Each structure stands twice: as structure tokens, then as C-alpha cells.
N, CA, C and O of each residue as an XYZ file, in Angstrom:
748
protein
N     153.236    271.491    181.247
C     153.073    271.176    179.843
C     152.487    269.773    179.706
O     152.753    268.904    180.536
N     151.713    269.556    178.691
C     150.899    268.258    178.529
C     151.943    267.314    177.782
O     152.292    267.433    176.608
N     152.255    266.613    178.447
C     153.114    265.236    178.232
C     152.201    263.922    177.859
O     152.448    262.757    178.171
N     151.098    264.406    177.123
C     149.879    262.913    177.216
C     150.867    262.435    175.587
O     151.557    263.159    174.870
N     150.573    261.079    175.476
C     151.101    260.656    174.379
C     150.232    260.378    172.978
O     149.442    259.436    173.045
N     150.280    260.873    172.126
C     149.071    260.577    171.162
C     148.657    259.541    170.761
O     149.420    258.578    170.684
N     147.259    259.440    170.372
C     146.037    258.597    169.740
C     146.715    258.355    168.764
O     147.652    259.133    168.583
N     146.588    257.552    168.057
C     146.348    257.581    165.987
C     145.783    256.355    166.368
O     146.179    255.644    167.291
N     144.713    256.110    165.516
C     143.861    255.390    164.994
C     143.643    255.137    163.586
O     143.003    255.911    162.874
N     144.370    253.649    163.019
C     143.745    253.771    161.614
C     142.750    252.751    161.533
O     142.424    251.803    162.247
N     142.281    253.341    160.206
C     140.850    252.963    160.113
C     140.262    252.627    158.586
O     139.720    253.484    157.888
N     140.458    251.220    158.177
C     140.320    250.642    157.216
C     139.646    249.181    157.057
O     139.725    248.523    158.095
N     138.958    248.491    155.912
C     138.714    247.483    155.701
C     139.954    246.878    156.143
O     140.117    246.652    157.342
N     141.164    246.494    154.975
C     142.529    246.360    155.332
C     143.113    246.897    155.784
O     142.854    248.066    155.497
N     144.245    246.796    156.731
C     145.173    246.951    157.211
C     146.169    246.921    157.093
O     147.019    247.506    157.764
N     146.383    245.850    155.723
C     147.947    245.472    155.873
C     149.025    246.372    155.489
O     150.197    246.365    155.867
N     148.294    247.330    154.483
C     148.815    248.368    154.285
C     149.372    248.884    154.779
O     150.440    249.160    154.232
N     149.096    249.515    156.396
C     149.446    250.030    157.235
C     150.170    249.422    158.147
O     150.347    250.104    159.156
N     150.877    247.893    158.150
C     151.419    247.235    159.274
C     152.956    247.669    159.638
O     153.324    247.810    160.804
N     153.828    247.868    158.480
C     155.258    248.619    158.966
C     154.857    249.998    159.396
O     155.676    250.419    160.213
N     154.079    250.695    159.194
C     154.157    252.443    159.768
C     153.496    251.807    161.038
O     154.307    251.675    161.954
N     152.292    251.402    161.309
C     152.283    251.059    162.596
C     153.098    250.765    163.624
O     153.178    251.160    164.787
N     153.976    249.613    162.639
C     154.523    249.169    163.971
C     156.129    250.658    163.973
O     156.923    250.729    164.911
N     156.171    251.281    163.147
C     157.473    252.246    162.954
C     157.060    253.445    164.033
O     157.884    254.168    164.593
N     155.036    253.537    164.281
C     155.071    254.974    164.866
C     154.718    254.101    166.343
O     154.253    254.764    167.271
N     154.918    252.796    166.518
C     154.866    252.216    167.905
C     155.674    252.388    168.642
O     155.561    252.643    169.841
N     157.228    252.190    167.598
C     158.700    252.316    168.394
C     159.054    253.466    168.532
O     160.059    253.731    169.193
N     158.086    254.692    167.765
C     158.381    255.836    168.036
C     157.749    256.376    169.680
O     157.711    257.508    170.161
N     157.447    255.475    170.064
C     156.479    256.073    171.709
C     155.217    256.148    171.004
O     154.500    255.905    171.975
N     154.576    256.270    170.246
C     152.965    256.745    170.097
C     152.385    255.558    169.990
O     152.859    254.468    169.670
N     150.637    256.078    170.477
C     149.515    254.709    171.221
C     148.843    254.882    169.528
O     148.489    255.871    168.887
N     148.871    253.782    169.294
C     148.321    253.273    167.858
C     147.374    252.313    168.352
O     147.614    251.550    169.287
N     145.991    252.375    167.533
C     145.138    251.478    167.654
C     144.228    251.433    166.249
O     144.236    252.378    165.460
N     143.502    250.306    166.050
C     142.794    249.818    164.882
C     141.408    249.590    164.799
O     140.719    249.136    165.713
N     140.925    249.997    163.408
C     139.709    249.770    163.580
C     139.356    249.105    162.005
O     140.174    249.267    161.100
N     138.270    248.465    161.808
C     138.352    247.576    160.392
C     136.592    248.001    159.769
O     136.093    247.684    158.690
N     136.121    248.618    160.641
C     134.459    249.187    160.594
C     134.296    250.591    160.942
O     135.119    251.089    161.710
N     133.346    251.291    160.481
C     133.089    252.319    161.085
C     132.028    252.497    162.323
O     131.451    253.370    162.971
N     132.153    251.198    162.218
C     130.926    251.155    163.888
C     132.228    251.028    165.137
O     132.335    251.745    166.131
N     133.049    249.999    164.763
C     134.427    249.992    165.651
C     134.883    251.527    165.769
O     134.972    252.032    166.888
N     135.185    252.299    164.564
C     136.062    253.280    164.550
C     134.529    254.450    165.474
O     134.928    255.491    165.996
N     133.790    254.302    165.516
C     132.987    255.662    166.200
C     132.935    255.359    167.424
O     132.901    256.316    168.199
N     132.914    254.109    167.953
C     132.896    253.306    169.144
C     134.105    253.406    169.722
O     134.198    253.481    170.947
N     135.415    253.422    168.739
C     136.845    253.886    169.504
C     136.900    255.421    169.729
O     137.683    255.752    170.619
N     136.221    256.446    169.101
C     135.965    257.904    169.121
C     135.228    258.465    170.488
O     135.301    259.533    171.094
N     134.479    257.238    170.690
C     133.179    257.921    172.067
C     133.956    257.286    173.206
O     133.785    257.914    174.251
N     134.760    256.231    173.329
C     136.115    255.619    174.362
C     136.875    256.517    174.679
O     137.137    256.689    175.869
N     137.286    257.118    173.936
C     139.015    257.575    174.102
C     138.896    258.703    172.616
O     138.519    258.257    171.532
N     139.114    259.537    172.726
C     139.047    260.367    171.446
C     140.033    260.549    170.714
O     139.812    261.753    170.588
N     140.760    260.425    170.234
C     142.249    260.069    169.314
C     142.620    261.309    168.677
O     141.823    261.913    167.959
N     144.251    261.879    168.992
C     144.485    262.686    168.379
C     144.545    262.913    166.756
O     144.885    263.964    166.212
N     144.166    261.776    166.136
C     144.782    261.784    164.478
C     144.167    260.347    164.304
O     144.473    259.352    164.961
N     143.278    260.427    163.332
C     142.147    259.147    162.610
C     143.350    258.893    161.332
O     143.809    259.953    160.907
N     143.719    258.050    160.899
C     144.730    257.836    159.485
C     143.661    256.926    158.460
O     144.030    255.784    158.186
N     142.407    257.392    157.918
C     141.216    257.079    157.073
C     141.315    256.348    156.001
O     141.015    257.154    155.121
N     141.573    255.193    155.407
C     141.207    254.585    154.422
C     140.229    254.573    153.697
O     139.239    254.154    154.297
N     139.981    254.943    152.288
C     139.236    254.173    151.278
C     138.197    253.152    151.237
O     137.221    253.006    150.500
N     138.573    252.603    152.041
C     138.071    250.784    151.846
C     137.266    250.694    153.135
O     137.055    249.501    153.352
N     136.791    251.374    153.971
C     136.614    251.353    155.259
C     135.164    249.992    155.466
O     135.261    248.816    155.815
N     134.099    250.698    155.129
C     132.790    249.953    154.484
C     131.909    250.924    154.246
O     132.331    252.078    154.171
N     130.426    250.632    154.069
C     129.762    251.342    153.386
C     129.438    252.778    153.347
O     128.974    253.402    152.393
N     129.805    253.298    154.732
C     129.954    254.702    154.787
C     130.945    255.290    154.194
O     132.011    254.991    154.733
N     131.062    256.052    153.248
C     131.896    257.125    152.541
C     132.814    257.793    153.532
O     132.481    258.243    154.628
N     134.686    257.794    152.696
C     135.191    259.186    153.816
C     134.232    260.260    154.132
O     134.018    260.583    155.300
N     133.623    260.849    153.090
C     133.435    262.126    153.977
C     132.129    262.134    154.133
O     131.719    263.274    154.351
N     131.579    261.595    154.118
C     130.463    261.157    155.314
C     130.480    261.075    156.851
O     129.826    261.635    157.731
N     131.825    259.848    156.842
C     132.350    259.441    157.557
C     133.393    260.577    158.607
O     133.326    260.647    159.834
N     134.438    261.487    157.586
C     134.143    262.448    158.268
C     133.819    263.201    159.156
O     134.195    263.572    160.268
N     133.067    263.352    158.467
C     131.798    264.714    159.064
C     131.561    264.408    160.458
O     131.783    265.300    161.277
N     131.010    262.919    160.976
C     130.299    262.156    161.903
C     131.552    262.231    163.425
O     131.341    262.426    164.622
N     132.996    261.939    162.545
C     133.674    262.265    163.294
C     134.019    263.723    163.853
O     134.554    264.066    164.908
N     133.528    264.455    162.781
C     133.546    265.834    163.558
C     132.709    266.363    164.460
O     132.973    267.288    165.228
N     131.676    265.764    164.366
C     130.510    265.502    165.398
C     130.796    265.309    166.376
O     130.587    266.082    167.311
N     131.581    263.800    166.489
C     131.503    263.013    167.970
C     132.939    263.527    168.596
O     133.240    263.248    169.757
N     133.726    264.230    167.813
C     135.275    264.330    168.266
C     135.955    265.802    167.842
O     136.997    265.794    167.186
N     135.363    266.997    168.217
C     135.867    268.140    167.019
C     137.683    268.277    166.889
O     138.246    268.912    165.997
N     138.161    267.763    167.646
C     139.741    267.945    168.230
C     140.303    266.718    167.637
O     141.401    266.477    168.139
N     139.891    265.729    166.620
C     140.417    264.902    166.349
C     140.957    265.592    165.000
O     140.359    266.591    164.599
N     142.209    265.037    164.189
C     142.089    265.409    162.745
C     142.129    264.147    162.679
O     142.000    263.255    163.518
N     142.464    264.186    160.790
C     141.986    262.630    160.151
C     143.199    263.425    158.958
O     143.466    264.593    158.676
N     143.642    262.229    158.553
C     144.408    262.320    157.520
C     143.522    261.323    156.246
O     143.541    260.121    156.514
N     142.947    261.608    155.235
C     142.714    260.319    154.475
C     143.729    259.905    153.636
O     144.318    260.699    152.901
N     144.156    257.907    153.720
C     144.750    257.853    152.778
C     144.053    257.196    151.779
O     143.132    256.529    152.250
N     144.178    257.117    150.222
C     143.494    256.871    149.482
C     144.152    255.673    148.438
O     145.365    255.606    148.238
N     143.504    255.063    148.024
C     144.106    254.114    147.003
C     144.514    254.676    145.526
O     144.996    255.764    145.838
N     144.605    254.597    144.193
C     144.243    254.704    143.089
C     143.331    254.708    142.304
O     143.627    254.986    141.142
N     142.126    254.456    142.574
C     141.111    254.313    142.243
C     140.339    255.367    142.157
O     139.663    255.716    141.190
N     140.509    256.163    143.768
C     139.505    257.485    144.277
C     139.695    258.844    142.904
O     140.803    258.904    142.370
N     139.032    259.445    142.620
C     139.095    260.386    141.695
C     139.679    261.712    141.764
O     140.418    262.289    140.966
N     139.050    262.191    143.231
C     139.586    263.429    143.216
C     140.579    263.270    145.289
O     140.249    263.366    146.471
N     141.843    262.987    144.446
C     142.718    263.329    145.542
C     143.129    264.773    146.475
O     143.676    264.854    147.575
N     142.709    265.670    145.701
C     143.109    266.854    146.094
C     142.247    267.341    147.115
O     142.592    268.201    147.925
N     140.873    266.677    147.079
C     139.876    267.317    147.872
C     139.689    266.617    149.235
O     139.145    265.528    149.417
N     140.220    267.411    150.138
C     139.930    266.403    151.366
C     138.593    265.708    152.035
O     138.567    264.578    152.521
N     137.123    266.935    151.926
C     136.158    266.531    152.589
C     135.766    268.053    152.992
O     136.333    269.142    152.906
N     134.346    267.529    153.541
C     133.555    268.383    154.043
C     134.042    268.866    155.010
O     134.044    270.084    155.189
N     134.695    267.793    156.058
C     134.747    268.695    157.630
C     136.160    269.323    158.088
O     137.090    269.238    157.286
N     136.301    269.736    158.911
C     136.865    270.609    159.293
C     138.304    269.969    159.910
O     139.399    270.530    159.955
N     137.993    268.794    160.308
C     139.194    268.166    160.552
C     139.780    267.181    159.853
O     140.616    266.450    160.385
N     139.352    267.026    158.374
C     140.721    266.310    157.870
C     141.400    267.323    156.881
O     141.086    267.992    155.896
N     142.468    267.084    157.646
C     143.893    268.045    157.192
C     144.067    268.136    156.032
O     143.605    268.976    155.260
N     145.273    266.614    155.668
C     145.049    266.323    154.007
C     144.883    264.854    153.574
O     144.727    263.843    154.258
N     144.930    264.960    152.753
C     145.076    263.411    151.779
C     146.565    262.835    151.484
O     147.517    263.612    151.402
N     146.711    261.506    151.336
C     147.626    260.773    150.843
C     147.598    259.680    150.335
O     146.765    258.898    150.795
N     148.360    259.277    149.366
C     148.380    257.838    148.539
C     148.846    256.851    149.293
O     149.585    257.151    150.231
N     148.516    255.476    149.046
C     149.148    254.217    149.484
C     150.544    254.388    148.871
O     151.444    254.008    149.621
N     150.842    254.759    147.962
C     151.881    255.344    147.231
C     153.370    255.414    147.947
O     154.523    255.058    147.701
N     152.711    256.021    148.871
C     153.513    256.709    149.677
C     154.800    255.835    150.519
O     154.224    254.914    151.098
N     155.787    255.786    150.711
C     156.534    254.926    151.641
C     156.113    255.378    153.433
O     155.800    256.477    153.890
N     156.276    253.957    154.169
C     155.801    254.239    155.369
C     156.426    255.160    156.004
O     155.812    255.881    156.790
N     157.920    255.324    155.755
C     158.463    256.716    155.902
C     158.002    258.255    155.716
O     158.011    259.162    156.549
N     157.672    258.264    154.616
C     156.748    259.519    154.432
C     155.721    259.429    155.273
O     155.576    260.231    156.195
N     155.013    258.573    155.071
C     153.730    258.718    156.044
C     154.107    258.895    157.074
O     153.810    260.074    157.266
N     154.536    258.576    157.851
C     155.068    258.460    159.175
C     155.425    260.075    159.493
O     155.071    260.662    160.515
N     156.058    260.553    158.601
C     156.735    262.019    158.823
C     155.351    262.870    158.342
O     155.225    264.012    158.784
N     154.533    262.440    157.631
C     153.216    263.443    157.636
C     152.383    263.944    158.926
O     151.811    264.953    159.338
N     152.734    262.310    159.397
C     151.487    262.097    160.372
C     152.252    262.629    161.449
O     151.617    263.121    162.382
N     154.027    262.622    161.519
C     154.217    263.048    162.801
C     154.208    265.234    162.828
O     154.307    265.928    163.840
N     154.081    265.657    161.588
C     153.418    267.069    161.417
C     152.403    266.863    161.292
O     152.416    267.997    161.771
N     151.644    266.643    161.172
C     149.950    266.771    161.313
C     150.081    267.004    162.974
O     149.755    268.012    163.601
N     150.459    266.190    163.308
C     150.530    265.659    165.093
C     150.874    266.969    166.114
O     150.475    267.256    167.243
N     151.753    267.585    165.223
C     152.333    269.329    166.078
C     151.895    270.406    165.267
O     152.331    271.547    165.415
N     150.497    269.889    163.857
C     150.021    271.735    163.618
C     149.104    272.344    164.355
O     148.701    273.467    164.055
N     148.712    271.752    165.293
C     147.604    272.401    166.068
C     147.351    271.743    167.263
O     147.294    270.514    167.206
N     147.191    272.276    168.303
C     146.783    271.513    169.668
C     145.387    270.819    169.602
O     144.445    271.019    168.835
N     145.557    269.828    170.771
C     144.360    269.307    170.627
C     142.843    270.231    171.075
O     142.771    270.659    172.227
N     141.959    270.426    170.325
C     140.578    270.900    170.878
C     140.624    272.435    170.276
O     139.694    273.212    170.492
N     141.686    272.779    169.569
C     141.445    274.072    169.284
C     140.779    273.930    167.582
O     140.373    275.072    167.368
N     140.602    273.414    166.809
C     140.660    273.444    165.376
C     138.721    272.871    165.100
O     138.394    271.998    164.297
N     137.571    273.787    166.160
C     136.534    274.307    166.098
C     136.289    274.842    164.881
O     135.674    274.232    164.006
N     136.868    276.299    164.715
C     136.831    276.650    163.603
C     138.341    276.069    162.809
O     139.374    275.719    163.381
N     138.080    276.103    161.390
C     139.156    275.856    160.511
C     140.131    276.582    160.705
O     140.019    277.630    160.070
N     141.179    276.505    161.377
C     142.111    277.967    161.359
C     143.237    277.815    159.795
O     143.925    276.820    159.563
N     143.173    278.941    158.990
C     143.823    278.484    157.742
C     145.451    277.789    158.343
O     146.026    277.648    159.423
N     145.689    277.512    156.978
C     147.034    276.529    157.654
C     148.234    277.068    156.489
O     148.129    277.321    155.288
N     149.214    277.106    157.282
C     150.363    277.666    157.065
C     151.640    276.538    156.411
O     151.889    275.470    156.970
N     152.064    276.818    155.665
C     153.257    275.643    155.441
C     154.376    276.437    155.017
O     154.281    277.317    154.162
N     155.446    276.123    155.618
C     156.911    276.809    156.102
C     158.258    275.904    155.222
O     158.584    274.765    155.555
N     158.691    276.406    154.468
C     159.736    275.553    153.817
C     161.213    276.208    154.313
O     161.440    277.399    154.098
N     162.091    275.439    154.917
C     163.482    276.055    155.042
C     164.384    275.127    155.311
O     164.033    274.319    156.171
N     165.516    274.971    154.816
C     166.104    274.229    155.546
C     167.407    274.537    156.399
O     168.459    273.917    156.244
N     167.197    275.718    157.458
C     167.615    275.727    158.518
C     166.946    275.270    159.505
O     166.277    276.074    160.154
N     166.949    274.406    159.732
C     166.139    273.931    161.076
C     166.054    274.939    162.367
O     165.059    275.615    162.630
N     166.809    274.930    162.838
C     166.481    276.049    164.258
C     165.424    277.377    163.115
O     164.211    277.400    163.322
N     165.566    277.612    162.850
C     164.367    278.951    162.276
C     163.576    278.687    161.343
O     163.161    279.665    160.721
N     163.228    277.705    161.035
C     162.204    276.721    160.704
C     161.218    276.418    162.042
O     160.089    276.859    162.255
N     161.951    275.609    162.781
C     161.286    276.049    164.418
C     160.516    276.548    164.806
O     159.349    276.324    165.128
N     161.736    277.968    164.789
C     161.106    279.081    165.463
C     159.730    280.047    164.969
O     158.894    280.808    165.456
N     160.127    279.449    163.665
C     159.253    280.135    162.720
C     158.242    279.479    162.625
O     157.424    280.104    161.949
N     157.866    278.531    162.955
C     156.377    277.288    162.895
C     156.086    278.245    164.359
O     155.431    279.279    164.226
N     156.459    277.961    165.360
C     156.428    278.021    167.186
C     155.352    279.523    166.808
O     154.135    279.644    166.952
N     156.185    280.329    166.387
C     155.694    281.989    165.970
C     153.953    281.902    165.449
O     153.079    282.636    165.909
N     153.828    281.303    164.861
C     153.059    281.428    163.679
C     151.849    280.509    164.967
O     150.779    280.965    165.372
N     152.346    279.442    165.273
C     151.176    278.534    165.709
C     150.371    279.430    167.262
O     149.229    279.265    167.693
N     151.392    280.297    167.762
C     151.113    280.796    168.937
C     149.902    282.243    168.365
O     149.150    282.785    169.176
N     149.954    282.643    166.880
C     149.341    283.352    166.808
C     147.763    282.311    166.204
O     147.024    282.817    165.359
N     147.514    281.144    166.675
C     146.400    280.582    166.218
C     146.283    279.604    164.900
O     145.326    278.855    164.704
N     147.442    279.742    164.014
C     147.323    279.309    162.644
C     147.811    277.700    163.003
O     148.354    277.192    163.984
N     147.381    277.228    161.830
C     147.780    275.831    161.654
C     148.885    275.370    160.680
O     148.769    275.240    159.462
N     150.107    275.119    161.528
C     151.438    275.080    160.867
C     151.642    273.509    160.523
O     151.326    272.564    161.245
N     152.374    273.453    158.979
C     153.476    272.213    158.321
C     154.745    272.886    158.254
O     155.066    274.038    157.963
N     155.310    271.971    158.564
C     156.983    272.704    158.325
C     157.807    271.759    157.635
O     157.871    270.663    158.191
N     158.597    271.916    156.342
C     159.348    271.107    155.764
C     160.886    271.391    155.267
O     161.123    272.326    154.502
N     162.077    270.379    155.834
C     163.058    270.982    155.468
C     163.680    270.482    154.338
O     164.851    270.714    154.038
N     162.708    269.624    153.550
C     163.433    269.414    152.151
C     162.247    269.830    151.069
O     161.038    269.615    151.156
N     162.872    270.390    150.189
C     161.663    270.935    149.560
C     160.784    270.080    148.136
O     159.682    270.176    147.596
N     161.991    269.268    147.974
C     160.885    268.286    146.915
C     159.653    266.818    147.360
O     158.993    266.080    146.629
N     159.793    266.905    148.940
C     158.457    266.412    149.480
C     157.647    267.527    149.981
O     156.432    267.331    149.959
N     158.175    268.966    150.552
C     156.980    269.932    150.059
C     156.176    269.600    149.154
O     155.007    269.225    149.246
N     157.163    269.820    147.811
C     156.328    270.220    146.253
C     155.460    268.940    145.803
O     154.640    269.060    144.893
N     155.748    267.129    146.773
C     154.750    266.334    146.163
C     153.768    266.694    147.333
O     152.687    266.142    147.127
N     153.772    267.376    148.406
C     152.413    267.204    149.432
C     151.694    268.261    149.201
O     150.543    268.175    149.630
N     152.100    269.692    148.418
C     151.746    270.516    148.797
C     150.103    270.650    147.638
O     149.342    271.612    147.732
N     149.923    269.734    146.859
C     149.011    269.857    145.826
C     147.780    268.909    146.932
O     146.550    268.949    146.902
N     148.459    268.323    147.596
C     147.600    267.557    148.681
C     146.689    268.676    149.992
O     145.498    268.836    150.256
N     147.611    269.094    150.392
C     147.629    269.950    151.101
C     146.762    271.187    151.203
O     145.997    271.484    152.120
N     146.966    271.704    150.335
C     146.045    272.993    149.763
C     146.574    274.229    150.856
O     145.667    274.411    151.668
N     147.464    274.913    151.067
C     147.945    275.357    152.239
C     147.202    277.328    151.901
O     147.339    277.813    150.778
N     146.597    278.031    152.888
C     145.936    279.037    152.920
C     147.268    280.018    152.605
O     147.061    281.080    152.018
N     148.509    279.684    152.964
C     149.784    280.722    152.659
C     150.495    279.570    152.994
O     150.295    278.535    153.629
N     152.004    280.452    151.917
C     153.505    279.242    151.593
C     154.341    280.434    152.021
O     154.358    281.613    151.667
N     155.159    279.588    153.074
C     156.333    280.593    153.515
C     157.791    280.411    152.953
O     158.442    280.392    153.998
N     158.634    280.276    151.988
C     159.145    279.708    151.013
C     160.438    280.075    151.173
O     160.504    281.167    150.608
N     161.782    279.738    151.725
C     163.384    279.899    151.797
C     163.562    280.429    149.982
O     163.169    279.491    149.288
N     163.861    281.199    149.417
C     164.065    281.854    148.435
C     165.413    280.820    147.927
O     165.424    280.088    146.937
N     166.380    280.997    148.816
C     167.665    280.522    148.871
C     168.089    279.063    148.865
O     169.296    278.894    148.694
N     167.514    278.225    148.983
C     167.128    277.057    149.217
C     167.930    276.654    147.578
O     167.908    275.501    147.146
């Protein structure tokens, strides 16, 4: 079994934004690295290819999904999460390419983020998400069959979120855009 430890790369004008989740998904074991350009960030892509780009707004003159795209080019196995400021218009829409998952606000506490990015991190292996495989999101809160029930689903190809509380489902899931909702009735 592949024991490699993951990439994340964020990738913004600023940073500071991002300095407690950094340093929160450092102590978690994961290789975090930075980029403040998109000449840095394509130049860290053709190095070392990163499991998960975390995309800012503010990057410079190239557009997310421009920007994007380019990464889907040089990296098809990478995803990208964009996060976005207040400003951007349409949050719901992730982009052209194929690998950014979803969107998120600065909004957000580094906690949340942190727990996005660490599901983003287990919906799909690395190098398989060529084609878009639709993506699945699983609400329960039994954990063991929550699990089992992501494990099921991902082995048949799909791209699984799994959540065991359901009112950060209901703020990600407008983010998200999920192809099917697997939903605890009972909950």
C-alpha cells in the first residue's frame, strides 16, 4: 500500500490567510509548500506534482480558471480546491477543469478547511481523475458505515465526500455540486 505522504500546495498573492491551517495540516504529518506566483506555482507542479493545489483569488494576473486548466495540463492527478474571497461573484462554479473539486470562502475557520482538504485528500487516488468521475457525497453519522460506505463506492471508481455532521454538509454542499447525495434519513 502507498504510504507516500501528501503534497498541498497553496497558492496565493497572500498567504497570511492561510498561516494557522498550514501550520495545523504540518502537525498533522502532511508536506505543505507555498507559492505567491503562478510562475512559482507551475514551476512547483513540473518539480514534484502535488496531491491538492489550495488556489487563491489573489494569485496574479492569471485567472483561477485559466490557471486551472494549465494545471490540468501539466499535472492531471493533482486536484485544486479554490478558496475565494468576497468579492468573486460566482462561488458555486468551480472552473473549467477537471480537477478542481470545490470552492471555499476565507470565511471559513482553519478547522473547516483543514477537514475539507483532509476529504478532498481520500476522494480519489492519485492519477485516476483523467476523466471527471461524478462525485458522490455520503452523510451519516455512524462512522464505521459511513466508512464502509465511502470504501464501497470509491472501489467502484466514483469520487467520494463523506460527512458525519450534517449542518457542514448542508453549508458545503451548494459548494460542492455533488452528481448524487447519499442521505441518513434518521439523522
Amino acid at each position: 500500500m502507498d504510504e507516500r505522504i501528501p503534497l498541498i500546495v497553496f497558492a496565493d498573492r497572500d498567504l497570511e490567510w492561510s498561516l494557522s491551517l498550514r501550520k495545523q495540516l504540518r502537525e498533522r504529518g502532511l508536506k505543505v509548500s507555498e507559492a505567491n506566483s503562478s510562475r512559482r506555482l507551475l514551476d512547483l507542479i513540473r518539480q514534484t506534482p502535488p496531491d491538492l493545489i489550495v488556489l487563491g483569488d489573489t494569485l496574479d494576473e492569471l485567472g483561477g480558471r485559466l490557471l486551472s486548466g494549465l494545471i490540468q495540463e501539466r499535472s492531471p492527478g493533482t486536484r485544486i480546491i479554490r478558496v475565494i474571497g468576497a468579492k468573486e461573484r460566482d462561488p458555486a462554479e468551480p472552473g473549467p477543469a477537471d480537477n478542481v473539486l470545490c470552492t471555499a470562502t476565507r470565511r471559513a475557520s482553519s478547522q473547516q478547511l483543514a477537514a475539507t482538504i483532509e476529504r478532498v485528500l481520500t476522494c480519489a487516488p492519485r492519477g485516476t481523475q483523467r476523466a471527471k468521475a461524478p462525485l458522490v457525497i455520503c452523510v451519516d453519522d455512524d462512522e464505521v458505515f459511513l466508512k464502509s460506505l465511502a470504501r464501497i463506492i470509491r472501489r467502484q471508481g466514483y469520487r467520494v465526500l463523506t460527512y458525519e455532521d450534517p449542518e457542514v454538509a448542508l453549508e458545503e454542499l451548494p459548494l460542492l455540486r455533488p452528481d448524487l447525495l447519499i442521505l441518513d434519513v434518521l439523522m
